[in-house]
Structure formats: C-alpha cells, structure tokens
PDB file of C-alpha atoms in Angstrom:
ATOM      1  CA  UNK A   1      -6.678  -8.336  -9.970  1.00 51.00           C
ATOM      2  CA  UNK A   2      -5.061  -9.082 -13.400  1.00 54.00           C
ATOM      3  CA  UNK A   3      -0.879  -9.065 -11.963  1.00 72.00           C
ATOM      4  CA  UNK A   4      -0.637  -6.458 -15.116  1.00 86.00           C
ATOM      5  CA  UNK A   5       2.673  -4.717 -15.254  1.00 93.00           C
ATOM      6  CA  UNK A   6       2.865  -1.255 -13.484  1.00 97.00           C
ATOM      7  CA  UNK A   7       4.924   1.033 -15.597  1.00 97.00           C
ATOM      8  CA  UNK A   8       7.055   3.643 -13.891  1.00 97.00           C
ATOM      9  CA  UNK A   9      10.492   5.556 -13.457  1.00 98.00           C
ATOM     10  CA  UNK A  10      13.417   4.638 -10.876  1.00 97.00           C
ATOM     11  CA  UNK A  11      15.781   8.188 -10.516  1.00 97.00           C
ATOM     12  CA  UNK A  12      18.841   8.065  -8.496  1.00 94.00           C
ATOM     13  CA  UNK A  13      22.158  10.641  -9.130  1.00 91.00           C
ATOM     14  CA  UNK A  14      22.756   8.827 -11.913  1.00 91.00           C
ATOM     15  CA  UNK A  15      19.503   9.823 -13.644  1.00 94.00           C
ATOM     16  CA  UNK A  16      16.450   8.896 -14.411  1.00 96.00           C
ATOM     17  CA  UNK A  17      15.347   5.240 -16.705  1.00 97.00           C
ATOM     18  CA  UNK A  18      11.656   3.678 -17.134  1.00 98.00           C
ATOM     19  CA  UNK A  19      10.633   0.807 -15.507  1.00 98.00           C
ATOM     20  CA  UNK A  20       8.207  -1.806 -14.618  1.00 97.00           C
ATOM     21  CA  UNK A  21       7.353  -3.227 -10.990  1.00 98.00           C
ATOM     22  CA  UNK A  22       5.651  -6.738 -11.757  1.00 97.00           C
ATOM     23  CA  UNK A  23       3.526  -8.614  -8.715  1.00 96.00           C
ATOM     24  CA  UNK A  24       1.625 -11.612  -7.928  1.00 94.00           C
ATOM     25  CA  UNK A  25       0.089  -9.912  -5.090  1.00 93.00           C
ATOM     26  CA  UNK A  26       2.583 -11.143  -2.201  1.00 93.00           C
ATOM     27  CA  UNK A  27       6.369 -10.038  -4.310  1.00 96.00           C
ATOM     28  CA  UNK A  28       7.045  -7.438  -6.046  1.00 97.00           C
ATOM     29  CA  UNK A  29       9.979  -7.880  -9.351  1.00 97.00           C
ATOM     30  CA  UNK A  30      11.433  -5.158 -11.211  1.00 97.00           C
ATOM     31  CA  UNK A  31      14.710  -4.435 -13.348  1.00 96.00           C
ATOM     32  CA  UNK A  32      16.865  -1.596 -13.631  1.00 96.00           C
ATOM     33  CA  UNK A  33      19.958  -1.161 -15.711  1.00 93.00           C
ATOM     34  CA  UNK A  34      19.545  -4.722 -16.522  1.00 92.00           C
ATOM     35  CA  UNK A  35      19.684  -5.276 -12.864  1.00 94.00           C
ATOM     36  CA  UNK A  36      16.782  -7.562 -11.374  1.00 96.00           C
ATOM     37  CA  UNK A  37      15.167  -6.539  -7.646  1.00 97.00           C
ATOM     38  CA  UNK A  38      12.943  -8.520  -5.945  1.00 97.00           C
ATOM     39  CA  UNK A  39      10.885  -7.796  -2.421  1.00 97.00           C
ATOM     40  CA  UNK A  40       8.312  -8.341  -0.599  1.00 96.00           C
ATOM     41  CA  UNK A  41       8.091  -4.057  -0.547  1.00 96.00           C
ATOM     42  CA  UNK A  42       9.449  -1.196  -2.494  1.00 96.00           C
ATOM     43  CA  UNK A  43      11.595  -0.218   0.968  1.00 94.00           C
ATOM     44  CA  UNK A  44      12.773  -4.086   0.732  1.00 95.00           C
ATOM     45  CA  UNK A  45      13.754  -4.691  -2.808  1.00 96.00           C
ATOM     46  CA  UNK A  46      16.991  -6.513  -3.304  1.00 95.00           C
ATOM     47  CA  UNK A  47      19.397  -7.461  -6.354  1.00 96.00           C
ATOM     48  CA  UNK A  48      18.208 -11.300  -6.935  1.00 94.00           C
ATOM     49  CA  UNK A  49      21.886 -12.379  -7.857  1.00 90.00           C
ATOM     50  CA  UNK A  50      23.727 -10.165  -5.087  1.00 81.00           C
ATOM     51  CA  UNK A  51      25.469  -6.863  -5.261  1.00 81.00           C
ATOM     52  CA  UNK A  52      25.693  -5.108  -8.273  1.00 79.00           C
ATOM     53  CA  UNK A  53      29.178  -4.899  -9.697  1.00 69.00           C
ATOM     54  CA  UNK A  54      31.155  -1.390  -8.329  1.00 67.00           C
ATOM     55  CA  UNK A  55      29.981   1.276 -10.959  1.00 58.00           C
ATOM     56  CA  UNK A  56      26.991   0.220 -10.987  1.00 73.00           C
ATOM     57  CA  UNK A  57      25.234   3.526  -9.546  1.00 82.00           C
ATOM     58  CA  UNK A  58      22.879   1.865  -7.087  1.00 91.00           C
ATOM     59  CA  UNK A  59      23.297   2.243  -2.939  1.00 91.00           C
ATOM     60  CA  UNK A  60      22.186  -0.312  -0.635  1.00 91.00           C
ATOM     61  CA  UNK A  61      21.081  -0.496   2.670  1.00 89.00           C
ATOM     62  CA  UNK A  62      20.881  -4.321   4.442  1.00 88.00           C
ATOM     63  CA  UNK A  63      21.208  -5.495   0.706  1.00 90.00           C
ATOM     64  CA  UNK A  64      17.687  -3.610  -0.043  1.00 93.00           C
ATOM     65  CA  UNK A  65      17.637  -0.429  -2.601  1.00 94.00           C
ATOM     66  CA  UNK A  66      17.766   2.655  -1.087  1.00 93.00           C
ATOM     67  CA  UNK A  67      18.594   6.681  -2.071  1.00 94.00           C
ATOM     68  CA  UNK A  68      16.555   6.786  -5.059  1.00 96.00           C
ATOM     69  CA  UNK A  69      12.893   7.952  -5.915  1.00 97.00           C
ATOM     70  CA  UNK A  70      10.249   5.452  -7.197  1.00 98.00           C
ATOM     71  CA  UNK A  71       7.530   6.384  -9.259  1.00 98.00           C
ATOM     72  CA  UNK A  72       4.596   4.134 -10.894  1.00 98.00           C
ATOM     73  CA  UNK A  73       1.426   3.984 -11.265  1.00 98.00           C
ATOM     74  CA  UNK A  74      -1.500   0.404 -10.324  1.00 97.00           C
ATOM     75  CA  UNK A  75      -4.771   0.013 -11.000  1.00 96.00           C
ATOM     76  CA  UNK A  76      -7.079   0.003  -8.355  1.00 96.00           C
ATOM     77  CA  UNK A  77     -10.772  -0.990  -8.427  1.00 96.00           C
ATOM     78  CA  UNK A  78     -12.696   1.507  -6.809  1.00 97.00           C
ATOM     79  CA  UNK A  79     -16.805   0.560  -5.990  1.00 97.00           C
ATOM     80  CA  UNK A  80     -19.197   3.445  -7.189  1.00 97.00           C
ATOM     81  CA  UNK A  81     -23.144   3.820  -8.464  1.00 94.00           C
ATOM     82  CA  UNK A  82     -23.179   0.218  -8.155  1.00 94.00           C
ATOM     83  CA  UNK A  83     -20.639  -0.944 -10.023  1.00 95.00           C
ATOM     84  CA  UNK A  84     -17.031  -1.242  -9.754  1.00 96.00           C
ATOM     85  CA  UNK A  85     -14.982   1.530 -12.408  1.00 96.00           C
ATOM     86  CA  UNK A  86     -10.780   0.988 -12.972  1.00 95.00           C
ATOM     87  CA  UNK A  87      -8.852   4.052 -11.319  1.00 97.00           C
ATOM     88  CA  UNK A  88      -5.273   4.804 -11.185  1.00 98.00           C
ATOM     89  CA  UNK A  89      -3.113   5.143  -8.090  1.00 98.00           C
ATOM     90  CA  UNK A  90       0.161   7.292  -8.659  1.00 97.00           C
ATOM     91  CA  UNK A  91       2.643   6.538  -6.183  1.00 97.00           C
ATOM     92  CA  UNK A  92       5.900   8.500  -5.337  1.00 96.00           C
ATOM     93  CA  UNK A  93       8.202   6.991  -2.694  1.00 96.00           C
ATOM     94  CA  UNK A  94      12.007   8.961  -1.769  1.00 94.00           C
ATOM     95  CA  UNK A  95      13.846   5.913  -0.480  1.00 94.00           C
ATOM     96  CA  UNK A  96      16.150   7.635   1.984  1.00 89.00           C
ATOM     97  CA  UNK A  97      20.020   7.528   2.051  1.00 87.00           C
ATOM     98  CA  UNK A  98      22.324   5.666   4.471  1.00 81.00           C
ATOM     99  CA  UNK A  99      23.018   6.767   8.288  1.00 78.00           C
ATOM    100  CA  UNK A 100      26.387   6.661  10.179  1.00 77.00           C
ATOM    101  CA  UNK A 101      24.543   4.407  12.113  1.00 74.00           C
ATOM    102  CA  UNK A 102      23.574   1.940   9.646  1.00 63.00           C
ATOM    103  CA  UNK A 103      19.990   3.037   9.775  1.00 68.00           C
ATOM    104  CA  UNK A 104      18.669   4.561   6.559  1.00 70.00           C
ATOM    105  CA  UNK A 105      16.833   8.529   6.363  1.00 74.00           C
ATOM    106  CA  UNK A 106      13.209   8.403   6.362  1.00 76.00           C
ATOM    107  CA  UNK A 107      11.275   7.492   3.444  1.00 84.00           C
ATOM    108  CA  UNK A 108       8.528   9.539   2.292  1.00 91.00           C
ATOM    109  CA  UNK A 109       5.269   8.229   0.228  1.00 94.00           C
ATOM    110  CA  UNK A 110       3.114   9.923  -1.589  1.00 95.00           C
ATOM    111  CA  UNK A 111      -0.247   8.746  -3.236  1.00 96.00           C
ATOM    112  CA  UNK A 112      -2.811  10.155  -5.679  1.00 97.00           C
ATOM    113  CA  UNK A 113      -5.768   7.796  -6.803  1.00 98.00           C
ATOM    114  CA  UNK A 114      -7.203   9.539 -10.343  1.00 98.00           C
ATOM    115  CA  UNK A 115     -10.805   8.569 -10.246  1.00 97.00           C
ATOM    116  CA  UNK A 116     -13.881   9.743 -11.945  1.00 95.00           C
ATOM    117  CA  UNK A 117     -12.049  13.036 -13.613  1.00 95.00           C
ATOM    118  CA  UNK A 118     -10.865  14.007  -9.897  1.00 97.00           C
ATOM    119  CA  UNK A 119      -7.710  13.610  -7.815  1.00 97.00           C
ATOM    120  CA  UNK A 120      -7.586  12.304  -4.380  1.00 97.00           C
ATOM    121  CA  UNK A 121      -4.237  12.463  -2.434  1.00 95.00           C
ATOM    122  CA  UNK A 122      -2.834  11.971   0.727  1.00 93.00           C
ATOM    123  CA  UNK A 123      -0.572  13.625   2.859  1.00 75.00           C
ATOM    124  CA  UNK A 124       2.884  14.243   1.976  1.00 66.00           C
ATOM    125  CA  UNK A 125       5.238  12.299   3.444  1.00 60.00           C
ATOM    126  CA  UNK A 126       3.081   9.296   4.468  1.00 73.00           C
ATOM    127  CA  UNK A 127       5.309   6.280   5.865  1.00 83.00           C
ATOM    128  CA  UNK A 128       3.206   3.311   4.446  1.00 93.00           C
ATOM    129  CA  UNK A 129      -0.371   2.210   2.976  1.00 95.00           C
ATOM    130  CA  UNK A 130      -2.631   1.709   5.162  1.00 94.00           C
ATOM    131  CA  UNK A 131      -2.602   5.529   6.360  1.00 92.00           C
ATOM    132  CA  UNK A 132      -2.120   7.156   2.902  1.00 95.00           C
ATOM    133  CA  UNK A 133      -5.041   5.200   1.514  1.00 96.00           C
ATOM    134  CA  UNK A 134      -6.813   6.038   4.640  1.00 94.00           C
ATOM    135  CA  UNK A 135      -6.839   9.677   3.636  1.00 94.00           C
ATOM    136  CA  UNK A 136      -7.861   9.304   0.354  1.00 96.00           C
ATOM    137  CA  UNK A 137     -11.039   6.367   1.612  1.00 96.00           C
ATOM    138  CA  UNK A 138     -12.155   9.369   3.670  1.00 94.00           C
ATOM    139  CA  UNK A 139     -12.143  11.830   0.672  1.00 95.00           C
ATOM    140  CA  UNK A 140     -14.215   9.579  -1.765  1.00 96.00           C
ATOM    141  CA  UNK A 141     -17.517  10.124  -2.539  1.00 95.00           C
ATOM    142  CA  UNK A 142     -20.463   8.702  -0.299  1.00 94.00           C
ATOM    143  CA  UNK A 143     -20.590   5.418  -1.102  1.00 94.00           C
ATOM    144  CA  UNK A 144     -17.523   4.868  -3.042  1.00 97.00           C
ATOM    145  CA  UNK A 145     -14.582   2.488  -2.051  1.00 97.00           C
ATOM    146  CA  UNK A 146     -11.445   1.419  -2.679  1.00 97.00           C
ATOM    147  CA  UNK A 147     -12.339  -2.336  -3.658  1.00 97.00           C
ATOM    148  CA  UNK A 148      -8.470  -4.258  -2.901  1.00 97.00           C
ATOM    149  CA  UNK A 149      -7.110  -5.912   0.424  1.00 97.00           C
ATOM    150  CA  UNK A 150      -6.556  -2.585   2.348  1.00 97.00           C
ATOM    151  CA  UNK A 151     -10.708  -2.810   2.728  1.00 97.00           C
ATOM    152  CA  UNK A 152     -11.156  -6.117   2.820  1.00 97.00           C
ATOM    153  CA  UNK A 153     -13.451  -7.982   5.221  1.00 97.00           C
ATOM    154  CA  UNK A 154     -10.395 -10.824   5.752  1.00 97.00           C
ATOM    155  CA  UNK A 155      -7.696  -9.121   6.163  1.00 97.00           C
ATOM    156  CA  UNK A 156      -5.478  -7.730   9.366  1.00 97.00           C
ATOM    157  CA  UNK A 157      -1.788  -6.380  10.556  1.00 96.00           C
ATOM    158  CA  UNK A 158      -0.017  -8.318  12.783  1.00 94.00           C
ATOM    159  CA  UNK A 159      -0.650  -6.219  16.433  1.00 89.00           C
ATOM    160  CA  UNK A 160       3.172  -5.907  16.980  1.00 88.00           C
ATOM    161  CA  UNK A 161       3.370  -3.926  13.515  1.00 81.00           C
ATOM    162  CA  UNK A 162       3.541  -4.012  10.279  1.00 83.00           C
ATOM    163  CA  UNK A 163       6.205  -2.554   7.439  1.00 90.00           C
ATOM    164  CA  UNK A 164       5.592   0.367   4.386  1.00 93.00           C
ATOM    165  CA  UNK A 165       3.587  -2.170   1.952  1.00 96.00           C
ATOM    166  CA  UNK A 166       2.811  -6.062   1.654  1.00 96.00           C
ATOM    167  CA  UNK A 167       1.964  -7.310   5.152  1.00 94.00           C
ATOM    168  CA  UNK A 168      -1.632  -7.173   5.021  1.00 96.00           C
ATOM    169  CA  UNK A 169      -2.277 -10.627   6.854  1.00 97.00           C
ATOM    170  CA  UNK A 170      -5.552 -12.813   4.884  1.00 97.00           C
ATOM    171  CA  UNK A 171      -7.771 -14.599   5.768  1.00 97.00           C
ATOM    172  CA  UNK A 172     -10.220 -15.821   3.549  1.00 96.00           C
ATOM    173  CA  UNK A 173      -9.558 -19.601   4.146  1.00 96.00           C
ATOM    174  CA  UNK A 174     -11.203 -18.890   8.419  1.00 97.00           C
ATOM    175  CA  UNK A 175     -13.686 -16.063   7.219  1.00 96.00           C
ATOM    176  CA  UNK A 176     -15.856 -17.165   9.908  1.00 96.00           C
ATOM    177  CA  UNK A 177     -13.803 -17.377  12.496  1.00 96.00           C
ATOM    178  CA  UNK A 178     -12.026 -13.978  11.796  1.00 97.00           C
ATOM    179  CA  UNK A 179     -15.332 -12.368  11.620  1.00 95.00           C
ATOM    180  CA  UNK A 180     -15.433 -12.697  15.482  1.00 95.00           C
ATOM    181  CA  UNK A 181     -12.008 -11.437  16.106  1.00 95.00           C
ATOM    182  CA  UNK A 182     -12.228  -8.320  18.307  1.00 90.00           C
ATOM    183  CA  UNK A 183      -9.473  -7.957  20.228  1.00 92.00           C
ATOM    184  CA  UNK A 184      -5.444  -8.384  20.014  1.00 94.00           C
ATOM    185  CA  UNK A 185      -5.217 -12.286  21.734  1.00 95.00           C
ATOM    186  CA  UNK A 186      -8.395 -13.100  18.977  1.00 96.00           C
ATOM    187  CA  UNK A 187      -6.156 -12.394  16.363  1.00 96.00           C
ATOM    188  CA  UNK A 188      -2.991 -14.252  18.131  1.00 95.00           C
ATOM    189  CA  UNK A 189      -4.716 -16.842  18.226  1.00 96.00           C
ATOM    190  CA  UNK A 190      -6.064 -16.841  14.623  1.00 96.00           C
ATOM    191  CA  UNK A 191      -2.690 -15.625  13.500  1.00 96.00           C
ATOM    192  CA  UNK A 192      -1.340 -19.112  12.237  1.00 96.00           C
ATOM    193  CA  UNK A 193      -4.249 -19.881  10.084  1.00 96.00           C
ATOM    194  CA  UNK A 194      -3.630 -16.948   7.764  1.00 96.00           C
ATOM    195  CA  UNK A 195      -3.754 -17.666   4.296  1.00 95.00           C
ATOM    196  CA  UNK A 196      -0.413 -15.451   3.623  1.00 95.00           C
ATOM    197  CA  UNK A 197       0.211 -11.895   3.349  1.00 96.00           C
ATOM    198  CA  UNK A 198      -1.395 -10.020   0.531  1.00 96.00           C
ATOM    199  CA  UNK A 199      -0.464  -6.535  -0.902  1.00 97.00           C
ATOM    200  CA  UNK A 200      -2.776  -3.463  -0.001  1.00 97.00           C
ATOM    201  CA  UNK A 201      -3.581  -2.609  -3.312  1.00 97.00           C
ATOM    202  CA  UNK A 202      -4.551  -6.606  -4.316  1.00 95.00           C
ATOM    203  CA  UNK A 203      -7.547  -7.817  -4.987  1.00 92.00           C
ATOM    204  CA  UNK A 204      -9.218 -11.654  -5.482  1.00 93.00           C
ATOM    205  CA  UNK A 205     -12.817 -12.890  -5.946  1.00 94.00           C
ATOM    206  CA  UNK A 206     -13.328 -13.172  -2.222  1.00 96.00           C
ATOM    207  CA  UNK A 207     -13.606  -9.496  -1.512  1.00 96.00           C
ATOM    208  CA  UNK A 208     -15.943  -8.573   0.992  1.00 96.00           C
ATOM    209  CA  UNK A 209     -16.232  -4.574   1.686  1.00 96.00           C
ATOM    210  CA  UNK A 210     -15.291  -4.499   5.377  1.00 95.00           C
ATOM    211  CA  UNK A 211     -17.934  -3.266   8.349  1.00 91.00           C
ATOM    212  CA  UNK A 212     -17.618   0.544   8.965  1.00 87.00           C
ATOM    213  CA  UNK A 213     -18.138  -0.675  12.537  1.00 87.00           C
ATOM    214  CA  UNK A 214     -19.065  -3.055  15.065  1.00 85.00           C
ATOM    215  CA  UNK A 215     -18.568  -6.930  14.648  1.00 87.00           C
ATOM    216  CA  UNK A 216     -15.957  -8.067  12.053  1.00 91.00           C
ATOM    217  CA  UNK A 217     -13.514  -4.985  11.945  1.00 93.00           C
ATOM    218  CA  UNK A 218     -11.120  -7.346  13.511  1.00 92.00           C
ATOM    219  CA  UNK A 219      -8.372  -6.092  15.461  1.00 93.00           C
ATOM    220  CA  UNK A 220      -7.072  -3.246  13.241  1.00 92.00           C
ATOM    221  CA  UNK A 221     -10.510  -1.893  13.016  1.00 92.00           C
ATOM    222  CA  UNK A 222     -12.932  -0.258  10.134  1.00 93.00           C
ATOM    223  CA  UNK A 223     -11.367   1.160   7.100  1.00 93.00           C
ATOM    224  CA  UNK A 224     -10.915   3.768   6.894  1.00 91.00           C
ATOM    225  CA  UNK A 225     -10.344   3.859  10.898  1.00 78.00           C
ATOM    226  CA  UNK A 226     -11.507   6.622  12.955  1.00 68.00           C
ATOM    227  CA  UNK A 227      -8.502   8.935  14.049  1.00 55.00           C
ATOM    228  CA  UNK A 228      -8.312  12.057  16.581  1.00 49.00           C
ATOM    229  CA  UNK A 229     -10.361  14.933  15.126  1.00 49.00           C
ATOM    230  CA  UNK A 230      -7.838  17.491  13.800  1.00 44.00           C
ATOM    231  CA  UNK A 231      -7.174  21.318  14.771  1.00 39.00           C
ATOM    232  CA  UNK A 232      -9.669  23.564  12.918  1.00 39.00           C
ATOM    233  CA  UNK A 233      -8.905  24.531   9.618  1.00 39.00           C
ATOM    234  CA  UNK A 234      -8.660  28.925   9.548  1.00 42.00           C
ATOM    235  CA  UNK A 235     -12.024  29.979   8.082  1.00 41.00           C
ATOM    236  CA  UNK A 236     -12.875  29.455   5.002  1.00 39.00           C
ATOM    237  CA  UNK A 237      -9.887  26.484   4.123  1.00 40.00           C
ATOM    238  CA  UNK A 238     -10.743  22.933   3.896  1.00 39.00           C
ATOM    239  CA  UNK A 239      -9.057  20.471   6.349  1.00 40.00           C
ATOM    240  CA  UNK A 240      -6.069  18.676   5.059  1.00 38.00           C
ATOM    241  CA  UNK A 241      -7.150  15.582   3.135  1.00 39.00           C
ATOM    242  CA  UNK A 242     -10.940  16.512   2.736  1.00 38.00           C
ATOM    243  CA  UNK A 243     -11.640  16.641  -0.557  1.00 40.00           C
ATOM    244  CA  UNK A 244     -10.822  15.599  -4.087  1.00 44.00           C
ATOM    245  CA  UNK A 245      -9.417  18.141  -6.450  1.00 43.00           C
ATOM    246  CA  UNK A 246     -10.890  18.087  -9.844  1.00 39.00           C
ATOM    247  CA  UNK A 247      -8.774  18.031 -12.639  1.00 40.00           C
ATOM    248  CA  UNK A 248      -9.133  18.336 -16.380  1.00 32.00           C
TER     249      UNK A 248
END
C-alpha cells in the first residue's frame, strides 16, 4: 500500500468543502477549514490543537467529530485471473449528532468497491468494516479477493470487540504461532505479541490470503465469515448483497 492521499468531501450545515484523509495504515489525518483532525477512525477524529474556536461550524462529541457526512474514496487491491488489478472503494459514513445523554445517534456506513466495470456494495447502514466488506467479499467473482488486512492470514479483533475502522490486530511478527490460534484464550494469550493495529483496507508485503476454513482462521474466523442463511428472497429477486451491479 502506497499511504497515497484519499480525496473526498466533509458536509456538515454549514456546507459542503473537499478534502483529503491521509494514513500510514494505523492514523488517519485530515484538514478542514484549515482545521487539522487526527484518529485512529473516521468516528474518532479529533482537532490536533483542541477545540475549534466558537464559529467555527464543527460539533463534537468526547472531543471526536461528529454530525457531519464523510465521503472519499481508497484504493484497494483486489486478487483476480492471477494477478492483482487497483479498484476503488467509495465510502459514505453519516456521523450522527449528539444525545441528551451524551451518547451520539448512530452512524451509518456505506461502501461500494468499483471493480472490473461493476459495482459491489453493501448494505446500507453498515456500523463498521469488517461486515460491509464482508458483503461485498461474498459478491466478488469466484476467485477474486479483496487483497488488504481485512483478509489477511495475520490478522484478528480483539474477542471483547472491536470499533467502526482501525483495530484490526497483526500479526505478522508470530505468523506461526497465530496460525494455530483457534479459540478465544489462543488469542489472549497471543494478544501481547501483536505487531500493532492495522487499518482494514491496508496492505504490506506480508499478505497472505486467509484459509476459507479450518486451521489458521484464528479466532474471528474465515473471511468472509459464514453468517445465518437469510429469509428467501420473493421469486424471481436476488438476495440482498448477492451480486455486483454493472455499470457503464
């Protein structure tokens, strides 16, 4: 993965401006209005020199960005006919507003990888990466795979949870000893000897396409991971999430 720029918009009731999220695969760095953010998410990103001056236009949440609408666009690699092509995920996240309660509304994600002349999106209102680029893994073609961290060989969430984006666990550095990780106390006990957290979308020269099953899927499991079959679709409709539409 290059770390190349990913251009976008930030829109919030005080309109709409360009901008660009910058990463080294673990933060993420942006500025708007001549403001600078900085998290390790886009539900976490906070001014790096404190709270904007009053007037400002921006609402915060726990000193992290919130009530606004994110848009941008990162290259991902995807694997396909034996080689591995440069696609474009579009993402769309509605960073919801403040609660009486101090809690903030729900966000909603939204992702479309552009791949091969086709577009592959998850569901509306996803709540973080793994699962929205779980529905779109399942849609590719046979044989074709997202080839960044999300699918990785090394890589794991913590079992108590994870957040919306950036807390894929690595760990390339004990490859062999994650490979036999199988259950939640495997991973506890691995858990220290993580390289760092990686972003889901990141890639580095140690990729290794994880099993679809059996050993080495770790304690979170294959990607994408099997979920409960879904109510029948009314005859004649596709499923929710089944296939790509094509698109001029």
């Amino acid at each position: 993965m290059t770390g190349e720029p990913w251009a976008g918009w930030y829109r919030d009731r005080e309109g709409s401006v360009a901008v660009h999220f910058t990463t080294d695969g673990q933060r993420l760095r942006t500025r708007i209005r001549g403001v600078d953010f900085e998290g390790d998410s886009f539900d976490a990103l906070d001014p790096v020199t404190g709270p904007p001056s009053e007037g400002a236009g921006f609402t915060l949440s726990d000193g992290s960005l919130c009530d606004c609408v994110l848009e941008w666009d990162i290259p991902v690699p995807v694997y396909a006919d034996g080689q591995v092509h440069r696609a474009t995920l579009s993402c769309l996240l509605a960073l919801g507003k403040p609660l009486p309660n101090g809690a903030v509304d729900r966000e909603h994600l939204s992702l479309t990888l552009h791949f091969d002349g086709a577009a592959y999106a998850s569901e509306r209102a996803e709540s973080d990466f793994e699962h929205a680029l779980t529905v779109i893994q399942r849609q590719l073609p046979p044989g074709a795979y997202l080839r960044a961290c999300i699918s990785c060989a090394f890589s794991d969430y913590h079992p108590v949870g994870a957040g919306m984006f950036g807390n894929l666990a690595c760990f390339r550095r004990t490859k062999d000893a994650y490979r036999t990780v199988d259950s939640k106390q495997d991973l506890f006990d691995l858990w220290d000897l993580r390289s760092g957290f990686v972003q889901e979308t990141w890639a580095c020269p140690d990729f290794e396409r994880r099993p679809a099953q059996g050993p080495g899927t770790g304690y979170r499991g294959p990607f994408p991971y099997e979920r409960p079959q879904a109510a029948a679709s009314p005859a004649g409709q596709p499923a929710p999430g089944t296939a790509g539409q094509q698109v001029s």
